[in-house]
PDB file of C-alpha atoms and ligand atoms in Angstrom:
ATOM      1  CA  MET A1008       0.051   0.139   0.142  1.00  0.00           C
ATOM      2  CA  HIS A1009       3.065   2.627   0.770  1.00  0.00           C
ATOM      3  CA  ASN A1010       6.219   2.868   1.756  1.00  0.00           C
ATOM      4  CA  GLU A1011       5.846   5.734   4.009  1.00  0.00           C
ATOM      5  CA  LYS A1012       7.434   6.820   7.445  1.00  0.00           C
ATOM      6  CA  ILE A1013       5.420   9.151   9.243  1.00  0.00           C
ATOM      7  CA  LEU A1014       7.205  11.034  12.320  1.00  0.00           C
ATOM      8  CA  ILE A1015       4.212  12.391  14.558  1.00  0.00           C
ATOM      9  CA  ILE A1016       5.565  15.601  16.664  1.00  0.00           C
ATOM     10  CA  GLY A1017       3.525  16.342  19.911  1.00  0.00           C
ATOM     11  CA  ALA A1018       2.556  12.521  19.637  1.00  0.00           C
ATOM     12  CA  SER A1019       1.640  12.374  23.266  1.00  0.00           C
ATOM     13  CA  GLY A1020      -0.902  15.142  23.312  1.00  0.00           C
ATOM     14  CA  GLN A1021      -4.630  15.018  22.871  1.00  0.00           C
ATOM     15  CA  ILE A1022      -4.350  14.584  18.990  1.00  0.00           C
ATOM     16  CA  GLY A1023      -1.392  12.947  19.116  1.00  0.00           C
ATOM     17  CA  VAL A1024      -2.109   9.929  20.852  1.00  0.00           C
ATOM     18  CA  GLU A1025      -5.186   9.098  19.098  1.00  0.00           C
ATOM     19  CA  LEU A1026      -3.540  10.051  15.536  1.00  0.00           C
ATOM     20  CA  THR A1027      -0.453   7.798  16.316  1.00  0.00           C
ATOM     21  CA  LEU A1028      -2.691   4.472  17.240  1.00  0.00           C
ATOM     22  CA  ALA A1029      -4.796   5.234  14.196  1.00  0.00           C
ATOM     23  CA  LEU A1030      -1.539   5.302  11.702  1.00  0.00           C
ATOM     24  CA  ARG A1031      -0.140   2.592  13.410  1.00  0.00           C
ATOM     25  CA  ASN A1032      -2.729   0.492  12.808  1.00  0.00           C
ATOM     26  CA  ARG A1033      -2.972   1.823   9.242  1.00  0.00           C
ATOM     27  CA  TYR A1034       0.710   1.878   8.131  1.00  0.00           C
ATOM     28  CA  GLY A1035       2.315  -0.766  10.407  1.00  0.00           C
ATOM     29  CA  SER A1036       3.574   0.258  14.005  1.00  0.00           C
ATOM     30  CA  ALA A1037       7.234   0.342  12.847  1.00  0.00           C
ATOM     31  CA  ASN A1038       6.894   3.103  10.340  1.00  0.00           C
ATOM     32  CA  VAL A1039       4.949   5.582  12.724  1.00  0.00           C
ATOM     33  CA  VAL A1040       7.797   7.318  14.690  1.00  0.00           C
ATOM     34  CA  ALA A1041       6.177   9.117  17.651  1.00  0.00           C
ATOM     35  CA  ALA A1042       7.784  12.339  19.101  1.00  0.00           C
ATOM     36  CA  ASP A1043       7.482  14.640  21.783  1.00  0.00           C
ATOM     37  CA  LEU A1044       9.188  16.890  24.287  1.00  0.00           C
ATOM     38  CA  ARG A1045       6.976  14.622  27.375  1.00  0.00           C
ATOM     39  CA  ASP A1046       7.417  11.562  28.515  1.00  0.00           C
ATOM     40  CA  GLN A1047       5.485   9.035  26.371  1.00  0.00           C
ATOM     41  CA  ASN A1048       1.839   8.606  26.754  1.00  0.00           C
ATOM     42  CA  SER A1049       1.273   5.442  28.656  1.00  0.00           C
ATOM     43  CA  LEU A1050      -1.291   4.564  25.803  1.00  0.00           C
ATOM     44  CA  LEU A1051       1.167   4.535  23.343  1.00  0.00           C
ATOM     45  CA  GLU A1052       3.849   2.101  25.286  1.00  0.00           C
ATOM     46  CA  GLY A1053       4.727  -0.779  23.701  1.00  0.00           C
ATOM     47  CA  THR A1054       3.125   0.325  20.433  1.00  0.00           C
ATOM     48  CA  GLY A1055       5.921   1.734  18.527  1.00  0.00           C
ATOM     49  CA  PRO A1056       9.201   3.624  18.181  1.00  0.00           C
ATOM     50  CA  TYR A1057       9.278   7.124  20.482  1.00  0.00           C
ATOM     51  CA  VAL A1058      11.700   9.473  20.760  1.00  0.00           C
ATOM     52  CA  SER A1059      12.261  12.560  22.648  1.00  0.00           C
ATOM     53  CA  LEU A1060      12.397  15.996  20.424  1.00  0.00           C
ATOM     54  CA  ASP A1061      11.795  19.783  20.879  1.00  0.00           C
ATOM     55  CA  VAL A1062      10.450  21.045  17.418  1.00  0.00           C
ATOM     56  CA  MET A1063      12.357  23.980  18.107  1.00  0.00           C
ATOM     57  CA  ASN A1064      15.795  22.047  17.814  1.00  0.00           C
ATOM     58  CA  LYS A1065      16.054  22.265  13.790  1.00  0.00           C
ATOM     59  CA  ASP A1066      19.235  20.160  14.004  1.00  0.00           C
ATOM     60  CA  ARG A1067      17.488  17.311  16.451  1.00  0.00           C
ATOM     61  CA  LEU A1068      14.581  17.477  13.919  1.00  0.00           C
ATOM     62  CA  ARG A1069      16.468  16.976  10.762  1.00  0.00           C
ATOM     63  CA  ASP A1070      18.760  14.190  12.360  1.00  0.00           C
ATOM     64  CA  LEU A1071      15.592  12.418  13.215  1.00  0.00           C
ATOM     65  CA  VAL A1072      14.015  12.944   9.604  1.00  0.00           C
ATOM     66  CA  ALA A1073      17.230  11.211   8.056  1.00  0.00           C
ATOM     67  CA  GLN A1074      18.056   8.428  10.792  1.00  0.00           C
ATOM     68  CA  HIS A1075      14.407   7.215  10.232  1.00  0.00           C
ATOM     69  CA  GLU A1076      14.002   7.867   6.880  1.00  0.00           C
ATOM     70  CA  ILE A1077      10.910   9.885   7.006  1.00  0.00           C
ATOM     71  CA  THR A1078       8.512  10.533   4.289  1.00  0.00           C
ATOM     72  CA  GLN A1079       5.901  12.485   5.729  1.00  0.00           C
ATOM     73  CA  ILE A1080       5.514  14.379   8.920  1.00  0.00           C
ATOM     74  CA  TYR A1081       2.772  15.563  10.931  1.00  0.00           C
ATOM     75  CA  LEU A1082       2.894  18.475  13.535  1.00  0.00           C
ATOM     76  CA  LEU A1083       0.681  18.589  16.245  1.00  0.00           C
ATOM     77  CA  ALA A1084       3.005  20.396  18.894  1.00  0.00           C
ATOM     78  CA  ALA A1085       1.209  23.737  19.727  1.00  0.00           C
ATOM     79  CA  MET A1086      -0.026  26.130  22.380  1.00  0.00           C
ATOM     80  CA  LEU A1087      -3.225  26.369  22.678  1.00  0.00           C
ATOM     81  CA  SER A1088      -5.836  29.410  22.984  1.00  0.00           C
ATOM     82  CA  ALA A1089      -6.137  29.624  26.656  1.00  0.00           C
ATOM     83  CA  THR A1090      -2.648  28.891  27.601  1.00  0.00           C
ATOM     84  CA  GLY A1091      -1.346  30.928  24.638  1.00  0.00           C
ATOM     85  CA  GLU A1092      -3.138  34.136  26.294  1.00  0.00           C
ATOM     86  CA  ARG A1093      -1.056  33.613  29.271  1.00  0.00           C
ATOM     87  CA  ASN A1094       2.117  33.182  27.474  1.00  0.00           C
ATOM     88  CA  PRO A1095       1.746  35.492  24.147  1.00  0.00           C
ATOM     89  CA  ALA A1096       5.504  35.520  23.287  1.00  0.00           C
ATOM     90  CA  MET A1097       6.100  31.733  23.887  1.00  0.00           C
ATOM     91  CA  ALA A1098       2.574  30.988  22.190  1.00  0.00           C
ATOM     92  CA  TRP A1099       4.179  32.739  18.981  1.00  0.00           C
ATOM     93  CA  ASP A1100       7.259  31.330  19.165  1.00  0.00           C
ATOM     94  CA  LEU A1101       6.630  27.377  19.404  1.00  0.00           C
ATOM     95  CA  ASN A1102       3.519  27.629  17.004  1.00  0.00           C
ATOM     96  CA  MET A1103       5.434  29.615  14.395  1.00  0.00           C
ATOM     97  CA  GLN A1104       8.827  28.558  14.649  1.00  0.00           C
ATOM     98  CA  GLY A1105       7.929  25.096  15.377  1.00  0.00           C
ATOM     99  CA  LEU A1106       5.874  25.070  11.568  1.00  0.00           C
ATOM    100  CA  LEU A1107       8.862  26.883  10.163  1.00  0.00           C
ATOM    101  CA  ASN A1108      11.213  24.375  11.220  1.00  0.00           C
ATOM    102  CA  VAL A1109       9.014  21.473   9.705  1.00  0.00           C
ATOM    103  CA  LEU A1110       8.021  23.416   6.674  1.00  0.00           C
ATOM    104  CA  ASP A1111      11.652  23.943   5.920  1.00  0.00           C
ATOM    105  CA  ILE A1112      13.065  20.490   6.642  1.00  0.00           C
ATOM    106  CA  ALA A1113      10.026  19.222   4.528  1.00  0.00           C
ATOM    107  CA  ARG A1114      11.273  21.234   1.806  1.00  0.00           C
ATOM    108  CA  GLU A1115      15.345  20.466   2.037  1.00  0.00           C
ATOM    109  CA  GLU A1116      14.570  16.355   2.524  1.00  0.00           C
ATOM    110  CA  LYS A1117      11.967  16.672  -0.090  1.00  0.00           C
ATOM    111  CA  LEU A1118       9.538  14.758   1.970  1.00  0.00           C
ATOM    112  CA  ASN A1119       5.830  13.468   0.440  1.00  0.00           C
ATOM    113  CA  LYS A1120       3.713  15.115   3.153  1.00  0.00           C
ATOM    114  CA  VAL A1121       2.848  17.253   5.824  1.00  0.00           C
ATOM    115  CA  PHE A1122       0.331  17.801   7.845  1.00  0.00           C
ATOM    116  CA  TRP A1123      -0.436  20.498  10.067  1.00  0.00           C
ATOM    117  CA  PRO A1124      -3.719  21.766  12.163  1.00  0.00           C
ATOM    118  CA  SER A1125      -5.170  24.787  12.098  1.00  0.00           C
ATOM    119  CA  SER A1126      -8.036  25.794  14.144  1.00  0.00           C
ATOM    120  CA  ILE A1127     -11.624  27.306  14.302  1.00  0.00           C
ATOM    121  CA  ALA A1128      -9.676  29.987  16.629  1.00  0.00           C
ATOM    122  CA  VAL A1129      -8.373  31.915  13.502  1.00  0.00           C
ATOM    123  CA  PHE A1130     -11.440  33.418  13.069  1.00  0.00           C
ATOM    124  CA  GLY A1131     -12.625  36.455  15.131  1.00  0.00           C
ATOM    125  CA  PRO A1132     -15.908  38.616  16.012  1.00  0.00           C
ATOM    126  CA  SER A1133     -16.036  40.418  12.855  1.00  0.00           C
ATOM    127  CA  SER A1134     -16.425  36.787  11.021  1.00  0.00           C
ATOM    128  CA  PRO A1135     -20.102  35.747  10.271  1.00  0.00           C
ATOM    129  CA  ARG A1136     -21.229  34.026  13.709  1.00  0.00           C
ATOM    130  CA  ILE A1137     -23.467  31.410  12.482  1.00  0.00           C
ATOM    131  CA  ASN A1138     -22.073  29.002   9.199  1.00  0.00           C
ATOM    132  CA  CYS A1139     -18.798  30.931   8.809  1.00  0.00           C
ATOM    133  CA  PRO A1140     -17.887  30.381   5.297  1.00  0.00           C
ATOM    134  CA  GLN A1141     -14.421  28.720   4.312  1.00  0.00           C
ATOM    135  CA  GLN A1142     -13.001  32.398   2.937  1.00  0.00           C
ATOM    136  CA  THR A1143     -14.374  35.226   4.764  1.00  0.00           C
ATOM    137  CA  ILE A1144     -13.084  38.254   6.941  1.00  0.00           C
ATOM    138  CA  ILE A1145     -10.749  36.709   9.616  1.00  0.00           C
ATOM    139  CA  GLU A1146      -9.337  39.051  12.054  1.00  0.00           C
ATOM    140  CA  PRO A1147      -8.205  36.538  15.038  1.00  0.00           C
ATOM    141  CA  THR A1148      -8.169  38.415  18.573  1.00  0.00           C
ATOM    142  CA  THR A1149      -5.935  35.670  20.116  1.00  0.00           C
ATOM    143  CA  ILE A1150      -2.203  34.965  19.967  1.00  0.00           C
ATOM    144  CA  TYR A1151      -3.244  31.086  19.282  1.00  0.00           C
ATOM    145  CA  GLY A1152      -5.479  32.546  16.428  1.00  0.00           C
ATOM    146  CA  ILE A1153      -3.119  34.984  15.031  1.00  0.00           C
ATOM    147  CA  SER A1154      -0.084  32.390  14.740  1.00  0.00           C
ATOM    148  CA  LYS A1155      -2.780  29.668  13.202  1.00  0.00           C
ATOM    149  CA  TYR A1156      -4.069  32.239  10.592  1.00  0.00           C
ATOM    150  CA  ALA A1157      -0.588  33.155   9.606  1.00  0.00           C
ATOM    151  CA  GLY A1158       0.688  29.571   9.846  1.00  0.00           C
ATOM    152  CA  GLU A1159      -1.849  28.981   7.201  1.00  0.00           C
ATOM    153  CA  PHE A1160      -0.617  31.363   4.790  1.00  0.00           C
ATOM    154  CA  TRP A1161       3.159  29.883   5.418  1.00  0.00           C
ATOM    155  CA  CYS A1162       1.711  26.708   4.354  1.00  0.00           C
ATOM    156  CA  ARG A1163       0.257  27.678   1.194  1.00  0.00           C
ATOM    157  CA  TYR A1164       3.340  29.723   0.692  1.00  0.00           C
ATOM    158  CA  TYR A1165       5.586  26.580   0.962  1.00  0.00           C
ATOM    159  CA  TRP A1166       3.281  24.859  -1.506  1.00  0.00           C
ATOM    160  CA  GLN A1167       3.167  27.314  -4.326  1.00  0.00           C
ATOM    161  CA  ARG A1168       6.868  28.167  -3.800  1.00  0.00           C
ATOM    162  CA  TYR A1169       8.370  25.082  -3.012  1.00  0.00           C
ATOM    163  CA  GLY A1170       6.168  22.615  -4.032  1.00  0.00           C
ATOM    164  CA  VAL A1171       5.815  20.959  -0.197  1.00  0.00           C
ATOM    165  CA  ASP A1172       2.578  19.179  -0.173  1.00  0.00           C
ATOM    166  CA  VAL A1173       1.427  20.371   3.362  1.00  0.00           C
ATOM    167  CA  ARG A1174      -2.117  19.789   4.071  1.00  0.00           C
ATOM    168  CA  SER A1175      -4.344  21.573   7.061  1.00  0.00           C
ATOM    169  CA  ILE A1176      -7.697  21.264   8.792  1.00  0.00           C
ATOM    170  CA  ARG A1177      -9.252  23.913  10.771  1.00  0.00           C
ATOM    171  CA  TYR A1178     -10.078  21.546  13.537  1.00  0.00           C
ATOM    172  CA  PRO A1179     -13.333  22.693  15.821  1.00  0.00           C
ATOM    173  CA  GLY A1180     -13.053  21.982  19.864  1.00  0.00           C
ATOM    174  CA  LEU A1181     -12.031  18.289  20.132  1.00  0.00           C
ATOM    175  CA  ILE A1182     -13.462  15.917  22.639  1.00  0.00           C
ATOM    176  CA  SER A1183     -12.050  12.552  23.268  1.00  0.00           C
ATOM    177  CA  TYR A1184     -11.624  10.042  26.335  1.00  0.00           C
ATOM    178  CA  LYS A1185      -8.122   8.601  25.514  1.00  0.00           C
ATOM    179  CA  SER A1186      -6.275  11.684  26.344  1.00  0.00           C
ATOM    180  CA  ALA A1187      -6.418  15.097  28.175  1.00  0.00           C
ATOM    181  CA  PRO A1188      -7.006  18.470  26.323  1.00  0.00           C
ATOM    182  CA  GLY A1189      -4.241  20.628  26.388  1.00  0.00           C
ATOM    183  CA  GLY A1190      -4.913  24.423  27.665  1.00  0.00           C
ATOM    184  CA  GLY A1191      -7.726  25.037  25.322  1.00  0.00           C
ATOM    185  CA  THR A1192     -11.345  27.184  25.793  1.00  0.00           C
ATOM    186  CA  THR A1193     -13.054  24.141  24.870  1.00  0.00           C
ATOM    187  CA  ASP A1194     -11.398  21.878  27.341  1.00  0.00           C
ATOM    188  CA  TYR A1195     -14.800  21.987  29.196  1.00  0.00           C
ATOM    189  CA  ALA A1196     -16.254  19.666  27.043  1.00  0.00           C
ATOM    190  CA  VAL A1197     -14.115  16.905  28.171  1.00  0.00           C
ATOM    191  CA  GLU A1198     -13.912  17.699  31.569  1.00  0.00           C
ATOM    192  CA  ILE A1199     -17.533  17.516  32.127  1.00  0.00           C
ATOM    193  CA  TYR A1200     -17.752  14.185  31.208  1.00  0.00           C
ATOM    194  CA  HIS A1201     -15.097  13.244  33.528  1.00  0.00           C
ATOM    195  CA  GLU A1202     -16.854  15.158  36.148  1.00  0.00           C
ATOM    196  CA  ALA A1203     -20.498  13.552  35.260  1.00  0.00           C
ATOM    197  CA  LEU A1204     -19.142  10.402  36.171  1.00  0.00           C
ATOM    198  CA  SER A1205     -16.976  11.291  39.277  1.00  0.00           C
ATOM    199  CA  LYS A1206     -19.133  13.763  41.004  1.00  0.00           C
ATOM    200  CA  GLN A1207     -22.797  13.907  39.050  1.00  0.00           C
ATOM    201  CA  SER A1208     -22.094  17.719  38.631  1.00  0.00           C
ATOM    202  CA  TYR A1209     -19.753  19.817  37.042  1.00  0.00           C
ATOM    203  CA  THR A1210     -18.669  23.736  37.059  1.00  0.00           C
ATOM    204  CA  CYS A1211     -18.150  25.034  33.510  1.00  0.00           C
ATOM    205  CA  PHE A1212     -15.863  28.145  33.075  1.00  0.00           C
ATOM    206  CA  LEU A1213     -18.082  28.851  30.148  1.00  0.00           C
ATOM    207  CA  ARG A1214     -21.776  30.323  30.366  1.00  0.00           C
ATOM    208  CA  GLU A1215     -24.459  28.050  29.620  1.00  0.00           C
ATOM    209  CA  ASP A1216     -25.216  29.293  26.311  1.00  0.00           C
ATOM    210  CA  THR A1217     -21.917  29.499  24.496  1.00  0.00           C
ATOM    211  CA  TYR A1218     -22.314  27.535  21.763  1.00  0.00           C
ATOM    212  CA  LEU A1219     -19.271  26.421  19.883  1.00  0.00           C
ATOM    213  CA  PRO A1220     -18.172  24.114  17.151  1.00  0.00           C
ATOM    214  CA  MET A1221     -16.915  21.138  18.213  1.00  0.00           C
ATOM    215  CA  LEU A1222     -15.786  17.713  16.855  1.00  0.00           C
ATOM    216  CA  TYR A1223     -15.350  14.062  17.988  1.00  0.00           C
ATOM    217  CA  MET A1224     -11.929  12.953  18.329  1.00  0.00           C
ATOM    218  CA  PRO A1225     -12.996   9.635  16.076  1.00  0.00           C
ATOM    219  CA  ASP A1226     -14.318  12.117  13.442  1.00  0.00           C
ATOM    220  CA  ALA A1227     -11.242  14.346  13.507  1.00  0.00           C
ATOM    221  CA  ILE A1228      -8.975  11.198  13.195  1.00  0.00           C
ATOM    222  CA  ARG A1229     -10.657  10.070  10.207  1.00  0.00           C
ATOM    223  CA  ALA A1230     -11.058  13.538   8.276  1.00  0.00           C
ATOM    224  CA  THR A1231      -7.054  13.941   9.020  1.00  0.00           C
ATOM    225  CA  ILE A1232      -6.744  10.793   7.351  1.00  0.00           C
ATOM    226  CA  GLU A1233      -8.898  11.298   4.699  1.00  0.00           C
ATOM    227  CA  LEU A1234      -7.525  14.690   3.998  1.00  0.00           C
ATOM    228  CA  MET A1235      -3.915  13.341   3.728  1.00  0.00           C
ATOM    229  CA  GLU A1236      -4.663   9.803   1.458  1.00  0.00           C
ATOM    230  CA  ALA A1237      -6.709  12.410  -0.914  1.00  0.00           C
ATOM    231  CA  PRO A1238      -5.163  12.870  -4.140  1.00  0.00           C
ATOM    232  CA  ALA A1239      -3.063  16.084  -4.587  1.00  0.00           C
ATOM    233  CA  ASP A1240      -5.272  17.238  -7.098  1.00  0.00           C
ATOM    234  CA  ARG A1241      -8.135  17.747  -5.007  1.00  0.00           C
ATOM    235  CA  ILE A1242      -6.674  19.854  -2.646  1.00  0.00           C
ATOM    236  CA  ALA A1243      -7.704  23.211  -3.653  1.00  0.00           C
ATOM    237  CA  VAL A1244      -7.412  24.802  -0.599  1.00  0.00           C
ATOM    238  CA  ARG A1245      -3.805  25.335   0.657  1.00  0.00           C
ATOM    239  CA  THR A1246      -4.240  27.598   3.586  1.00  0.00           C
ATOM    240  CA  SER A1247      -6.665  25.306   5.729  1.00  0.00           C
ATOM    241  CA  TYR A1248      -9.761  23.479   5.593  1.00  0.00           C
ATOM    242  CA  ASN A1249     -13.195  24.604   7.491  1.00  0.00           C
ATOM    243  CA  ILE A1250     -14.608  21.399   8.946  1.00  0.00           C
ATOM    244  CA  ALA A1251     -18.019  20.872  11.126  1.00  0.00           C
ATOM    245  CA  ALA A1252     -19.775  18.451  12.592  1.00  0.00           C
ATOM    246  CA  LEU A1253     -21.572  19.688  16.125  1.00  0.00           C
ATOM    247  CA  SER A1254     -22.519  22.975  17.727  1.00  0.00           C
ATOM    248  CA  PHE A1255     -23.517  22.731  21.251  1.00  0.00           C
ATOM    249  CA  SER A1256     -23.677  24.880  24.322  1.00  0.00           C
ATOM    250  CA  PRO A1257     -22.709  23.627  27.851  1.00  0.00           C
ATOM    251  CA  ALA A1258     -26.424  23.449  28.400  1.00  0.00           C
ATOM    252  CA  GLU A1259     -27.160  21.309  25.807  1.00  0.00           C
ATOM    253  CA  VAL A1260     -24.299  18.825  26.171  1.00  0.00           C
ATOM    254  CA  ALA A1261     -25.410  18.518  30.066  1.00  0.00           C
ATOM    255  CA  ALA A1262     -28.997  17.884  28.894  1.00  0.00           C
ATOM    256  CA  SER A1263     -27.249  15.073  26.501  1.00  0.00           C
ATOM    257  CA  ILE A1264     -25.512  13.927  29.720  1.00  0.00           C
ATOM    258  CA  GLN A1265     -28.644  13.780  31.541  1.00  0.00           C
ATOM    259  CA  ARG A1266     -30.508  11.297  29.358  1.00  0.00           C
ATOM    260  CA  LYS A1267     -28.047   8.555  30.968  1.00  0.00           C
ATOM    261  CA  ILE A1268     -27.096  10.456  34.496  1.00  0.00           C
ATOM    262  CA  PRO A1269     -30.524  11.975  35.478  1.00  0.00           C
ATOM    263  CA  SER A1270     -28.908  13.507  38.787  1.00  0.00           C
ATOM    264  CA  PHE A1271     -26.295  15.283  36.924  1.00  0.00           C
ATOM    265  CA  THR A1272     -26.155  19.206  37.172  1.00  0.00           C
ATOM    266  CA  LEU A1273     -24.315  21.725  35.507  1.00  0.00           C
ATOM    267  CA  SER A1274     -23.097  25.189  36.940  1.00  0.00           C
ATOM    268  CA  CYS A1275     -21.287  27.851  34.955  1.00  0.00           C
ATOM    269  CA  GLN A1276     -18.804  30.429  36.892  1.00  0.00           C
ATOM    270  CA  PRO A1277     -17.303  32.362  33.184  1.00  0.00           C
ATOM    271  CA  ASP A1278     -13.551  32.960  33.500  1.00  0.00           C
ATOM    272  CA  TYR A1279     -11.306  34.781  31.381  1.00  0.00           C
ATOM    273  CA  ARG A1280     -11.979  31.925  28.658  1.00  0.00           C
ATOM    274  CA  GLN A1281     -15.458  33.532  28.154  1.00  0.00           C
ATOM    275  CA  VAL A1282     -14.039  36.438  25.832  1.00  0.00           C
ATOM    276  CA  ILE A1283     -11.947  33.941  24.043  1.00  0.00           C
ATOM    277  CA  ALA A1284     -15.107  31.665  23.154  1.00  0.00           C
ATOM    278  CA  ASP A1285     -17.319  34.658  22.226  1.00  0.00           C
ATOM    279  CA  SER A1286     -14.612  35.780  19.601  1.00  0.00           C
ATOM    280  CA  TRP A1287     -15.359  32.599  17.797  1.00  0.00           C
ATOM    281  CA  PRO A1288     -18.181  31.708  15.570  1.00  0.00           C
ATOM    282  CA  GLN A1289     -21.153  29.449  16.694  1.00  0.00           C
ATOM    283  CA  SER A1290     -20.915  27.355  13.688  1.00  0.00           C
ATOM    284  CA  ILE A1291     -19.118  26.736  10.507  1.00  0.00           C
ATOM    285  CA  ASP A1292     -19.602  26.163   6.973  1.00  0.00           C
ATOM    286  CA  ASP A1293     -17.567  23.156   5.473  1.00  0.00           C
ATOM    287  CA  SER A1294     -19.177  22.739   2.253  1.00  0.00           C
ATOM    288  CA  VAL A1295     -15.695  23.144   0.630  1.00  0.00           C
ATOM    289  CA  ALA A1296     -14.020  20.178   2.596  1.00  0.00           C
ATOM    290  CA  ARG A1297     -17.113  18.106   1.614  1.00  0.00           C
ATOM    291  CA  HIS A1298     -16.887  19.094  -2.161  1.00  0.00           C
ATOM    292  CA  ASP A1299     -13.097  18.816  -2.162  1.00  0.00           C
ATOM    293  CA  TRP A1300     -12.219  15.565  -0.545  1.00  0.00           C
ATOM    294  CA  GLY A1301     -15.709  14.012   0.658  1.00  0.00           C
ATOM    295  CA  TRP A1302     -15.652  14.991   4.463  1.00  0.00           C
ATOM    296  CA  THR A1303     -18.807  13.896   6.322  1.00  0.00           C
ATOM    297  CA  PRO A1304     -19.131  13.604   9.793  1.00  0.00           C
ATOM    298  CA  GLN A1305     -20.490  10.719  11.865  1.00  0.00           C
ATOM    299  CA  TYR A1306     -21.287  11.509  15.506  1.00  0.00           C
ATOM    300  CA  ASN A1307     -23.978  13.724  16.871  1.00  0.00           C
ATOM    301  CA  LEU A1308     -24.100  15.294  20.037  1.00  0.00           C
ATOM    302  CA  ASP A1309     -25.875  11.977  22.007  1.00  0.00           C
ATOM    303  CA  ALA A1310     -24.199   9.625  19.884  1.00  0.00           C
ATOM    304  CA  MET A1311     -20.695  11.470  21.486  1.00  0.00           C
ATOM    305  CA  THR A1312     -21.940  11.321  24.913  1.00  0.00           C
ATOM    306  CA  ASP A1313     -23.132   7.411  24.655  1.00  0.00           C
ATOM    307  CA  ASP A1314     -19.718   6.682  23.540  1.00  0.00           C
ATOM    308  CA  MET A1315     -17.673   8.977  25.928  1.00  0.00           C
ATOM    309  CA  LEU A1316     -19.785   7.764  28.835  1.00  0.00           C
ATOM    310  CA  GLN A1317     -19.525   4.197  27.955  1.00  0.00           C
ATOM    311  CA  HIS A1318     -15.510   4.369  27.594  1.00  0.00           C
ATOM    312  CA  LEU A1319     -15.186   6.402  30.611  1.00  0.00           C
ATOM    313  CA  GLY A1320     -17.326   4.529  32.785  1.00  0.00           C
TER     314      GLY A1320
HETATM  315  C1  VAH B 259      -8.723  25.482  21.943  1.00  0.00           C
HETATM  316  N1  VAH B 259      -9.217  23.503  21.436  1.00  0.00           N
HETATM  317  O1  VAH B 259      -9.902  25.662  22.527  1.00  0.00           O
HETATM  318  C2  VAH B 259      -8.332  24.327  20.801  1.00  0.00           C
HETATM  319  C3  VAH B 259      -9.594  24.552  19.748  1.00  0.00           C
HETATM  320  C4  VAH B 259     -11.343  25.903  18.582  1.00  0.00           C
HETATM  321  C5  VAH B 259     -10.541  25.240  19.816  1.00  0.00           C
HETATM  322  O2  VAH B 259      -8.473  25.212  18.893  1.00  0.00           O
HETATM  323  O3  VAH B 259      -7.557  26.458  21.913  1.00  0.00           O
END
């Protein structure tokens, strides 16, 4: 099927763990090298090669690519929205220089493909709130969104000027049970399930009517692999693709949980993350991804809730 050798940078993070396991299933364990600055996530132990890597160390990255004869890189290491607002300079450095290191080495070593996640966080208060289109007014107000939008144009530049086949998805908030989210504004949508089971209650850091675009991790992983395996001539968007599946509020996910845990109660104490959430669209138009490479979601809110509670219970 292939002779690809894949390097996943940020493999111990929320997306990285699941992408590593999925790609190992698909491409063979020995053909997927997991790398992170952090220690290996326990779910990855014994499933394939794991190396220590700081993506800011370009020489170390180049050595790993040569040593393992890497042909594709998935770059997931980044500082997310909430943490980024507390460390804007560090967020810019990691999110930008990490990407530029990978793009440069992809060019130098003539890699086959690169994946890099953007986010619906690129959109700001001047973007349409409902069914936010692929192309529209985009004025991010968080350093995370600024770095992701700038990164999208670096990706297109490396494609147009050097032919680097780098592909990208603007992920919504991601919900998963295998590994914890890392400092995002949408992290409440994972925490709520854990605390529904452990305490039958949850105090949310957003207002209960805060609608945000969300995606269940199995859909996110499938979207990523479908995008990366699509023929290059189907990929018309070389900045980053909108994709959508769910939009819900804390009140709605609480009601979905109460179908299974009737005693569950939600309370809300908005904090600094409310301003971030209010700057993002409530829903996303993903018609371009559906047209170009056949994207379609499979999970609705209740199906996600049932799967989350079943795996966490
Ligand atoms: C965050 N989970 O909250 C990320 C995501 C759309 C949000 O990019 O920062």
